[in-house]
Coordinates of C-alpha atoms in Angstrom, one line a residue:
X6 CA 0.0 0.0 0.0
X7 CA 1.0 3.5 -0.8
X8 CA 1.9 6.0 1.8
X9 CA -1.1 7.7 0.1
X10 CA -3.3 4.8 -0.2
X11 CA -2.2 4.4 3.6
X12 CA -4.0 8.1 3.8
X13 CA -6.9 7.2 2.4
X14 CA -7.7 4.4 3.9
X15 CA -7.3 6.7 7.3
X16 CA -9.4 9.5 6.2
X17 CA -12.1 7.0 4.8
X18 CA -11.9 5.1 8.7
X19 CA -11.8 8.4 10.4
X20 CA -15.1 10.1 8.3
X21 CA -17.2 6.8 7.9
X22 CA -20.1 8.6 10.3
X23 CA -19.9 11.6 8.0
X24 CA -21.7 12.6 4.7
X25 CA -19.9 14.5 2.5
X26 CA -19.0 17.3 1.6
X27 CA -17.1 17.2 4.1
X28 CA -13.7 19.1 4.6
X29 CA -10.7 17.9 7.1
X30 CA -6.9 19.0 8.7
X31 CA -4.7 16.2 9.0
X32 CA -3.5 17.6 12.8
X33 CA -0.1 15.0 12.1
X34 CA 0.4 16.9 8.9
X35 CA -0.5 20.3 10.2
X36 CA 1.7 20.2 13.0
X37 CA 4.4 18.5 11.1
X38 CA 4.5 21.7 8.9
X39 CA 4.4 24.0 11.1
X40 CA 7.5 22.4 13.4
X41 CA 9.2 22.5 9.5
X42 CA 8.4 26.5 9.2
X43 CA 10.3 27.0 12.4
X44 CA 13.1 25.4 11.5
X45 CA 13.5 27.1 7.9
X46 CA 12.6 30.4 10.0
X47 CA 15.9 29.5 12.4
X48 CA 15.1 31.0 15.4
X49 CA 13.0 34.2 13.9
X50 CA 9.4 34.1 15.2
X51 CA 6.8 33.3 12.8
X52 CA 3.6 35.8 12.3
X53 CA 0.8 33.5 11.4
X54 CA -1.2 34.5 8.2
X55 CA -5.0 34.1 9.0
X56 CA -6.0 34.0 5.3
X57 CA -4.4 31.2 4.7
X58 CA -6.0 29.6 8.1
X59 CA -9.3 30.9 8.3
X60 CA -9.9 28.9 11.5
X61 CA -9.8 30.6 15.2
X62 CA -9.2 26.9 16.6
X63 CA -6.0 26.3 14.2
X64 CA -4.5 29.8 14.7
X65 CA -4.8 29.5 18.6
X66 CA -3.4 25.4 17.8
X67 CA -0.6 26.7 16.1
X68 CA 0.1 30.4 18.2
X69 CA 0.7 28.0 21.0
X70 CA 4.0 26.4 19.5
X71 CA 7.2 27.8 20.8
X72 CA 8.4 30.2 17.3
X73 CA 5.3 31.2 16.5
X74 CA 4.2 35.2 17.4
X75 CA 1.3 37.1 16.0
X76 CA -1.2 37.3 13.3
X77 CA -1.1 38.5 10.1
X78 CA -4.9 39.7 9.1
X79 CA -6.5 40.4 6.2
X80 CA -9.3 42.8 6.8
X81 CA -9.7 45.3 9.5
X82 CA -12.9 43.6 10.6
X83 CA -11.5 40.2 11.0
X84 CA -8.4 42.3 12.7
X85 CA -11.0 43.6 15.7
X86 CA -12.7 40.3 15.5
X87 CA -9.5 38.5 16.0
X88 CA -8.8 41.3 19.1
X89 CA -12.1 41.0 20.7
X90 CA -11.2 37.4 21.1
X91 CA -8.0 37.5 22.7
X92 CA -5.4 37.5 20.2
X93 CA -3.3 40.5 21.0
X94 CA -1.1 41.3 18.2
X95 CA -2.5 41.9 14.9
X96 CA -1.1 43.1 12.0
X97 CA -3.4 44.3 9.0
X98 CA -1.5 43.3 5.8
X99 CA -3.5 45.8 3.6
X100 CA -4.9 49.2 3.5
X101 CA -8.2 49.3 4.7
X102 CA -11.2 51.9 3.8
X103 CA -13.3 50.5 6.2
X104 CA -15.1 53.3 8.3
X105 CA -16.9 51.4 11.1
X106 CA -14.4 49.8 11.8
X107 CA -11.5 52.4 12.1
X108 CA -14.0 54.3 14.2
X109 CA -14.2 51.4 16.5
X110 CA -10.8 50.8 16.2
X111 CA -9.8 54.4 17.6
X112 CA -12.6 54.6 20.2
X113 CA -11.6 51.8 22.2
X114 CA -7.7 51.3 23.8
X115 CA -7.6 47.9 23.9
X116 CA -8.6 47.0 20.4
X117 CA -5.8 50.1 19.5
X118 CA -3.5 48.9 20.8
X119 CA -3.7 45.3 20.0
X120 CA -3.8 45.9 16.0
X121 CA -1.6 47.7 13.5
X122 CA -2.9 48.7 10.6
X123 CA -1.4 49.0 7.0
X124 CA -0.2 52.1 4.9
X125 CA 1.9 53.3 2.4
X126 CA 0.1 57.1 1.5
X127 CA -1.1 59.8 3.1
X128 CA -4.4 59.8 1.9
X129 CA -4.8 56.7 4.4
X130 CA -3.7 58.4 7.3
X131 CA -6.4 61.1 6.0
X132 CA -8.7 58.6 5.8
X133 CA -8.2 57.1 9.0
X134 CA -8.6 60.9 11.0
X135 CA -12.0 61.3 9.0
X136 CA -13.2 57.9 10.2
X137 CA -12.7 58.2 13.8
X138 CA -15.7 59.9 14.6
X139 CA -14.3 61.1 17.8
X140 CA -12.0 57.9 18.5
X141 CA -8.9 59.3 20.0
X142 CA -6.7 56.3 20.6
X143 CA -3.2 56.5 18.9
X144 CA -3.1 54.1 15.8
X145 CA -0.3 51.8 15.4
X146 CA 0.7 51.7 11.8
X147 CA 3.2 49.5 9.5
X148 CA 4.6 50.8 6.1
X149 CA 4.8 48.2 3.4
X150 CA 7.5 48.0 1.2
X151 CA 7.4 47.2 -2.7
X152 CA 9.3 44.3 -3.2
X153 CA 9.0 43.5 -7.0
X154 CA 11.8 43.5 -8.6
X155 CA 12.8 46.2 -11.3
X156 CA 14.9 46.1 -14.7
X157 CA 16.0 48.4 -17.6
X158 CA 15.5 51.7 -15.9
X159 CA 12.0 50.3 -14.7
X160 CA 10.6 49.1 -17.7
X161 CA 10.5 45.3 -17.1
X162 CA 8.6 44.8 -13.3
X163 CA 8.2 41.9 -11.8
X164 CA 6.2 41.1 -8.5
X165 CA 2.9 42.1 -7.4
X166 CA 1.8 45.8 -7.8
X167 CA 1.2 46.3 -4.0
X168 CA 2.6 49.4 -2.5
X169 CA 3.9 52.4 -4.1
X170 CA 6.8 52.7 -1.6
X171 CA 10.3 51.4 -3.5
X172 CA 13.3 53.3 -2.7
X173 CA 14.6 54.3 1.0
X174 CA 14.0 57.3 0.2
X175 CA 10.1 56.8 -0.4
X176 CA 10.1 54.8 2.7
X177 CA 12.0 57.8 4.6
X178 CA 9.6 60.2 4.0
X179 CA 6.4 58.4 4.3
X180 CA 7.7 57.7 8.1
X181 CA 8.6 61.4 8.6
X182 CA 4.8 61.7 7.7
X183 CA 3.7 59.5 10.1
X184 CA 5.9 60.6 13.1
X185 CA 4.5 64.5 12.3
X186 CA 1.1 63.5 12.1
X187 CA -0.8 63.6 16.0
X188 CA -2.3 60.1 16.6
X189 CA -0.4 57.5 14.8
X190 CA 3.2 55.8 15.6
X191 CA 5.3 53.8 13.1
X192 CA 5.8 50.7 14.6
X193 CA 6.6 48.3 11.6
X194 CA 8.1 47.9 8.1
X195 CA 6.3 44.9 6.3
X196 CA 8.1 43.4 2.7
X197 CA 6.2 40.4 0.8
X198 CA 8.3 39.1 -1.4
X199 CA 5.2 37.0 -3.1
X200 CA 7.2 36.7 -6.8
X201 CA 10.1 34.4 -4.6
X202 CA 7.7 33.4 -1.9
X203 CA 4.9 32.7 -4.0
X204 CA 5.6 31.3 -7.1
X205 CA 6.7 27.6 -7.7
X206 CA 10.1 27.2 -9.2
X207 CA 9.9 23.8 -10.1
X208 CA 6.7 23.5 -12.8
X209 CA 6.0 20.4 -14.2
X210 CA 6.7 19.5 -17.6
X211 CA 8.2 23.5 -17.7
X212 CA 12.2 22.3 -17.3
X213 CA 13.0 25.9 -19.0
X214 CA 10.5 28.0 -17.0
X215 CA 11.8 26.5 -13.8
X216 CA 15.3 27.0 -14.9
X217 CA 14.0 30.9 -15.8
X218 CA 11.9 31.1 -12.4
X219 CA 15.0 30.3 -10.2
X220 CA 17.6 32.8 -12.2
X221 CA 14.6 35.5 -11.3
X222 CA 14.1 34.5 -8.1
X223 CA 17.8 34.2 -6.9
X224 CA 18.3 37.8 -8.6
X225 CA 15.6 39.1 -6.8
X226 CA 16.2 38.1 -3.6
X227 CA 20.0 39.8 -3.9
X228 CA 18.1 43.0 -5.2
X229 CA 15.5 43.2 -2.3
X230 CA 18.0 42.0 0.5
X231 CA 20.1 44.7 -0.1
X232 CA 17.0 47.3 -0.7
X233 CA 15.6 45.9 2.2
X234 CA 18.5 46.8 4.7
X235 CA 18.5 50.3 3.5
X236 CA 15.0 51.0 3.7
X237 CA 15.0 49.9 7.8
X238 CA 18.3 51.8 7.7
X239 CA 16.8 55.2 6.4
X240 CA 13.5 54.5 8.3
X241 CA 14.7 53.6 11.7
X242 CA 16.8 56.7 11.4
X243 CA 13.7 58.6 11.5
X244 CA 11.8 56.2 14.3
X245 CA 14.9 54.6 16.0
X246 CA 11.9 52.3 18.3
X247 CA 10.9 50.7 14.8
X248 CA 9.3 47.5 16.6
X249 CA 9.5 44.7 14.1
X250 CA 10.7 44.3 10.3
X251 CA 8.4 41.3 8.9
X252 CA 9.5 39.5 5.8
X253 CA 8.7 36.5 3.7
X254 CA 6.2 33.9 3.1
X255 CA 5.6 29.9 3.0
X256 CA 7.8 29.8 -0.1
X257 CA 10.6 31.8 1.1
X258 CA 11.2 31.0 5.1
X259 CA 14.3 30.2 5.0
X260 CA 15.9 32.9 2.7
X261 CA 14.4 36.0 4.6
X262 CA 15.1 34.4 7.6
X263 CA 18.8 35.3 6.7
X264 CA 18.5 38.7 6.5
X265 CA 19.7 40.6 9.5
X266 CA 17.3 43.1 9.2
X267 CA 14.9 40.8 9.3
X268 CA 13.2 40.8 12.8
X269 CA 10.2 38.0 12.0
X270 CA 8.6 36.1 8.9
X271 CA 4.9 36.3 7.5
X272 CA 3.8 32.5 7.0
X273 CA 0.4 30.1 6.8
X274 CA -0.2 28.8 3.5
X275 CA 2.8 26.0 4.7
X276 CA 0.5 25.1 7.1
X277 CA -2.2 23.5 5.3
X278 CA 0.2 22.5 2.1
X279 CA -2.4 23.3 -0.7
X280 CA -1.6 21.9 -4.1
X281 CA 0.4 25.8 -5.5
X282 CA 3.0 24.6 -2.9
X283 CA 3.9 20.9 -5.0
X284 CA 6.1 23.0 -7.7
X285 CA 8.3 24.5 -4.8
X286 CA 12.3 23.2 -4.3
X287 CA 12.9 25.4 -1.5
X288 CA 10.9 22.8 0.6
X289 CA 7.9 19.8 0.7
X290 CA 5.3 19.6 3.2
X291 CA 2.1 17.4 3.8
X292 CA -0.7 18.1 2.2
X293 CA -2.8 18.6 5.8
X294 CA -6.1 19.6 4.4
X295 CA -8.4 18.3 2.3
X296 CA -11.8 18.1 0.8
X297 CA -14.3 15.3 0.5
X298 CA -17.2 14.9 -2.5
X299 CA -19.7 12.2 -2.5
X300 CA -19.9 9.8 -5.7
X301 CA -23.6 10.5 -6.5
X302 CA -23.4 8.4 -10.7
X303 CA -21.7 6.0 -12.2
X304 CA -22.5 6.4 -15.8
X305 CA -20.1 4.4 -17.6
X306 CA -16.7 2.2 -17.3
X307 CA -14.2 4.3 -16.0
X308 CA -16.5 6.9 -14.8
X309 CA -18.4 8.6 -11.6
X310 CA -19.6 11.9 -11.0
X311 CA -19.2 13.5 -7.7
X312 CA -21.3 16.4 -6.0
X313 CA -19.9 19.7 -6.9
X314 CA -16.0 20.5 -6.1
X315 CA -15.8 23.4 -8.9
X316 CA -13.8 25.6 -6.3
X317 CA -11.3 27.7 -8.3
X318 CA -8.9 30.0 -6.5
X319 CA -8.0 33.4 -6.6
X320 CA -5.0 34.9 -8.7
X321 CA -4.8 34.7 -12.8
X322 CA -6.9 32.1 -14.1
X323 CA -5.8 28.4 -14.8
X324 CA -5.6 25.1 -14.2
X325 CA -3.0 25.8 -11.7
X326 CA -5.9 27.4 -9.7
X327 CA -8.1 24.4 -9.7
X328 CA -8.6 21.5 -7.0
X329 CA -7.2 18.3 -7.7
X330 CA -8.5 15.0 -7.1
X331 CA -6.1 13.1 -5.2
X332 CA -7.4 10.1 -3.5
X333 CA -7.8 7.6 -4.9
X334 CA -5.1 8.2 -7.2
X335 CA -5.4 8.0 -10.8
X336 CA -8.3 10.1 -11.2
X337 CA -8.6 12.9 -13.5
X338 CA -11.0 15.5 -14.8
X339 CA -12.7 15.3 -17.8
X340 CA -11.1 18.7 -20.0
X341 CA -14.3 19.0 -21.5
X342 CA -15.9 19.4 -18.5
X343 CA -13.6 20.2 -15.8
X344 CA -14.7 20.9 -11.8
X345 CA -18.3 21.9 -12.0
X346 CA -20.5 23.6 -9.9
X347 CA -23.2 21.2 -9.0
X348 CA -21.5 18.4 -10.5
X349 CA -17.9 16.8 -11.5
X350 CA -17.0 14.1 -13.9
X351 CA -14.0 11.8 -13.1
X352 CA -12.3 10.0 -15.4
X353 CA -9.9 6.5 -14.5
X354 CA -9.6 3.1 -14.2
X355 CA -10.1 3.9 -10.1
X356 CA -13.7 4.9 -11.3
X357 CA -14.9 1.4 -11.2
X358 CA -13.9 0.5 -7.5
X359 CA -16.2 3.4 -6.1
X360 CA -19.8 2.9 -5.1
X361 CA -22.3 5.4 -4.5
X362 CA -21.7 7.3 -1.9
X363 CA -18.1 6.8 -1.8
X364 CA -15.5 9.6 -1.0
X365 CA -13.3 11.2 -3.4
X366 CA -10.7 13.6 -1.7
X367 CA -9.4 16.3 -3.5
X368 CA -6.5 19.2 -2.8
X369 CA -7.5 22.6 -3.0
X370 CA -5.1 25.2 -4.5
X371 CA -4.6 28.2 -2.3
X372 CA -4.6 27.4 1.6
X373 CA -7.5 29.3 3.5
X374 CA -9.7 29.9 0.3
X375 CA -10.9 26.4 1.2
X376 CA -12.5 27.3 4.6
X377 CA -15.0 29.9 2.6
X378 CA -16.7 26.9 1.2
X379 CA -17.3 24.8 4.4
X380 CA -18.2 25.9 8.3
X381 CA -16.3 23.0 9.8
X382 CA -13.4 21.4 10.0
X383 CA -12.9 17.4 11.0
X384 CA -9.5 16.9 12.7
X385 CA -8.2 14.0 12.1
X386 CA -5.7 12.2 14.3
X387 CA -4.3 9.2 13.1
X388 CA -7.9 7.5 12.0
X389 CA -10.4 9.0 13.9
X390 CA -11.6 12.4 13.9
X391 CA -11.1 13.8 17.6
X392 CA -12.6 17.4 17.2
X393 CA -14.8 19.3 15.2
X394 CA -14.5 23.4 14.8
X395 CA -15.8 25.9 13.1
X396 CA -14.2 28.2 10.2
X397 CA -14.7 31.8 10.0
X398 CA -17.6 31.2 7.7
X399 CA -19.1 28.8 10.1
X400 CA -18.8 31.8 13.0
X401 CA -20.8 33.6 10.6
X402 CA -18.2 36.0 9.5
X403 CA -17.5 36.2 5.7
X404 CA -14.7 38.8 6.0
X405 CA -14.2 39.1 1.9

């Protein structure tokens, strides 16, 4: 038997009480990942990414392990949300324009001071003072960095189009902006790196692609280390109590962890191990969740039809952004169908072992984009499923 036949059988043991569609962590594989990120992180703590978790239970499972420190949020409501429930360090990762919520978050000390919140203009600091509605409480703020690499004078880019903030110099003068302005403090410089930490440098079939990915990705880390030092240089010089420089992602642990300058890593798709993170040789983890779908038809040799599964990620379209169906192995889509909504052809010689009713389980692409299709997690520990817990979405919170 396969190590992933071996899984199967587990997961099939562990859910035989349970109709699918079901969705479940693997708690060996999830903390087996997570002990790997703090070893590639080598002795930097880890600020936990709650998009790619999406599940108070797992982010207070894995906050609890010695190298982990902090969330990384996503909106400004999930950030209070996360505050109001005890988590006390929460950094925004993106510019909000939420005006509720930054009312909220001024008007009460102890939400103020447990979240930092993103910029990288003026206009958001504007923004911010418009919203408070007579909230006085000091806002914490981080400046994000662009990391994207840039060639010929500027004309070639590539990275994400994020912040407008490149050079020191940019970053200099936004934090002289901030240290002016009455009622925020700079207490963070944050630098995602998602072209290294983010993109798979080992594609299949692609041997010249890879080849191409790696030569970009090891010259853009030796661009954005050396940026990076002088940006905290020039902006520390300005705010010499600059708390924490946060750096990184899944993909790219290890390399950021290098930098001096460096004072923690962003991380929590390396968690859950969705199926982006197979084309990676920086490192390999265990796929640690996973989503069940009922056989409901049988309509020919070498065929069955589960329920649904048609749950395509975020990013630029393409099969790359599509679940996989991964136990048992040998199944494949049919291209002229693909995942559906309502319902999804498979095609293999496996086909003609499953009965209705039967389990397919299938790899979703980005980590916590899984969670905003299910309320619950099973965990699973070795074949039984010890705990049930809710997702965001099954807390009733559907944050974007």
């Amino acid at each position: 038997m396969t190590a992933r036949a071996a899984d199967r059988a587990r997961y099939d043991r562990a859910t035989a009480h349970l109709d699918a569609p079901l969705a479940i962590v693997d708690l060996d594989a999830f903390d087996a990942n997570a002990d790997d990120l703090v070893r590639r992180a080598g002795g930097k703590p880890i600020r936990v990414a709650s998009k790619s978790v999406r599940c108070r239970a797992l982010l207070e499972r894995v906050l609890a392990k010695d190298g982990f420190a902090g969330i990384m949020s996503f909106t400004l409501a999930e950030s209070l949300w996360l505050a109001r429930s005890g988590f006390d360090d929460v950094l925004l990762a993106y510019p909000s324009a939420d005006r509720a919520s930054f009312a909220e978050l001024t008007g009460d000390p102890k939400l103020a001071s447990a979240v930092t919140v993103m910029i990288d203009d003026p206009a958001q600091l504007r923004f911010i003072d418009d919203a408070r509605d007579g909230g006085r409480e000091v806002v914490r703020v981080c400046l994000e960095l662009d990391t994207s690499l840039r060639l010929l004078g500027g004309r070639v880019r590539v990275g994400a189009r994020r912040s407008p903030l490149h050079s020191p110099a940019q970053v200099a003068d936004m934090a002289r902006t901030v240290a002016r302005k009455p009622g925020f403090e700079l207490v963070g410089i944050m630098a995602y790196e998602g072209h290294i930490a983010g993109v798979g440098d080992a594609v299949a079939g692609r041997p010249l692609r890879s080849r191409a990915i790696r030569l970009m990705q090891g010259a853009a880390r030796r661009e954005l280390a050396e940026r990076r030092a002088e940006v905290v240089r020039a902006a520390r010089a300005v705010v010499p109590g600059l708390e924490f420089v946060n750096g990184g992602g899944t993909g790219s642990v290890q390399h950021t962890a290098a930098e001096d300058c460096v004072t923690e890593i962003g991380a929590g798709s390396g968690l859950y191990v969705p199926r982006l993170f197979d084309n990676y040789t920086s490192f390999s983890g265990r796929p640690a969740a996973l989503f069940a779908q009922p056989v409901v038809r049988r309509p020919g040799v070498g065929v069955v039809t589960v329920l649904g599964g048609g749950y395509p990620a975020s990013g630029a379209p393409g099969p790359d952004r599509l679940p996989v169906p991964y136990l048992p192995e040998g199944l494949r889509y049919d291209p002229q169908e693909g995942p559906g909504e309502v319902q999804t052809p498979l095609l293999g010689s496996p086909a003609d072992d499953l009965l209705i009713g039967d389990k397919v389980w299938f790899r979703h692409a980005k980590a916590g984009e899984l969670c905003e299709r299910f309320d619950s997690l099973h965990l699973v520990e070795g074949d039984s499923v010890t705990a049930t817990v809710p997702t965001y979405r099954g807390e009733g919170h559907t944050f974007l």
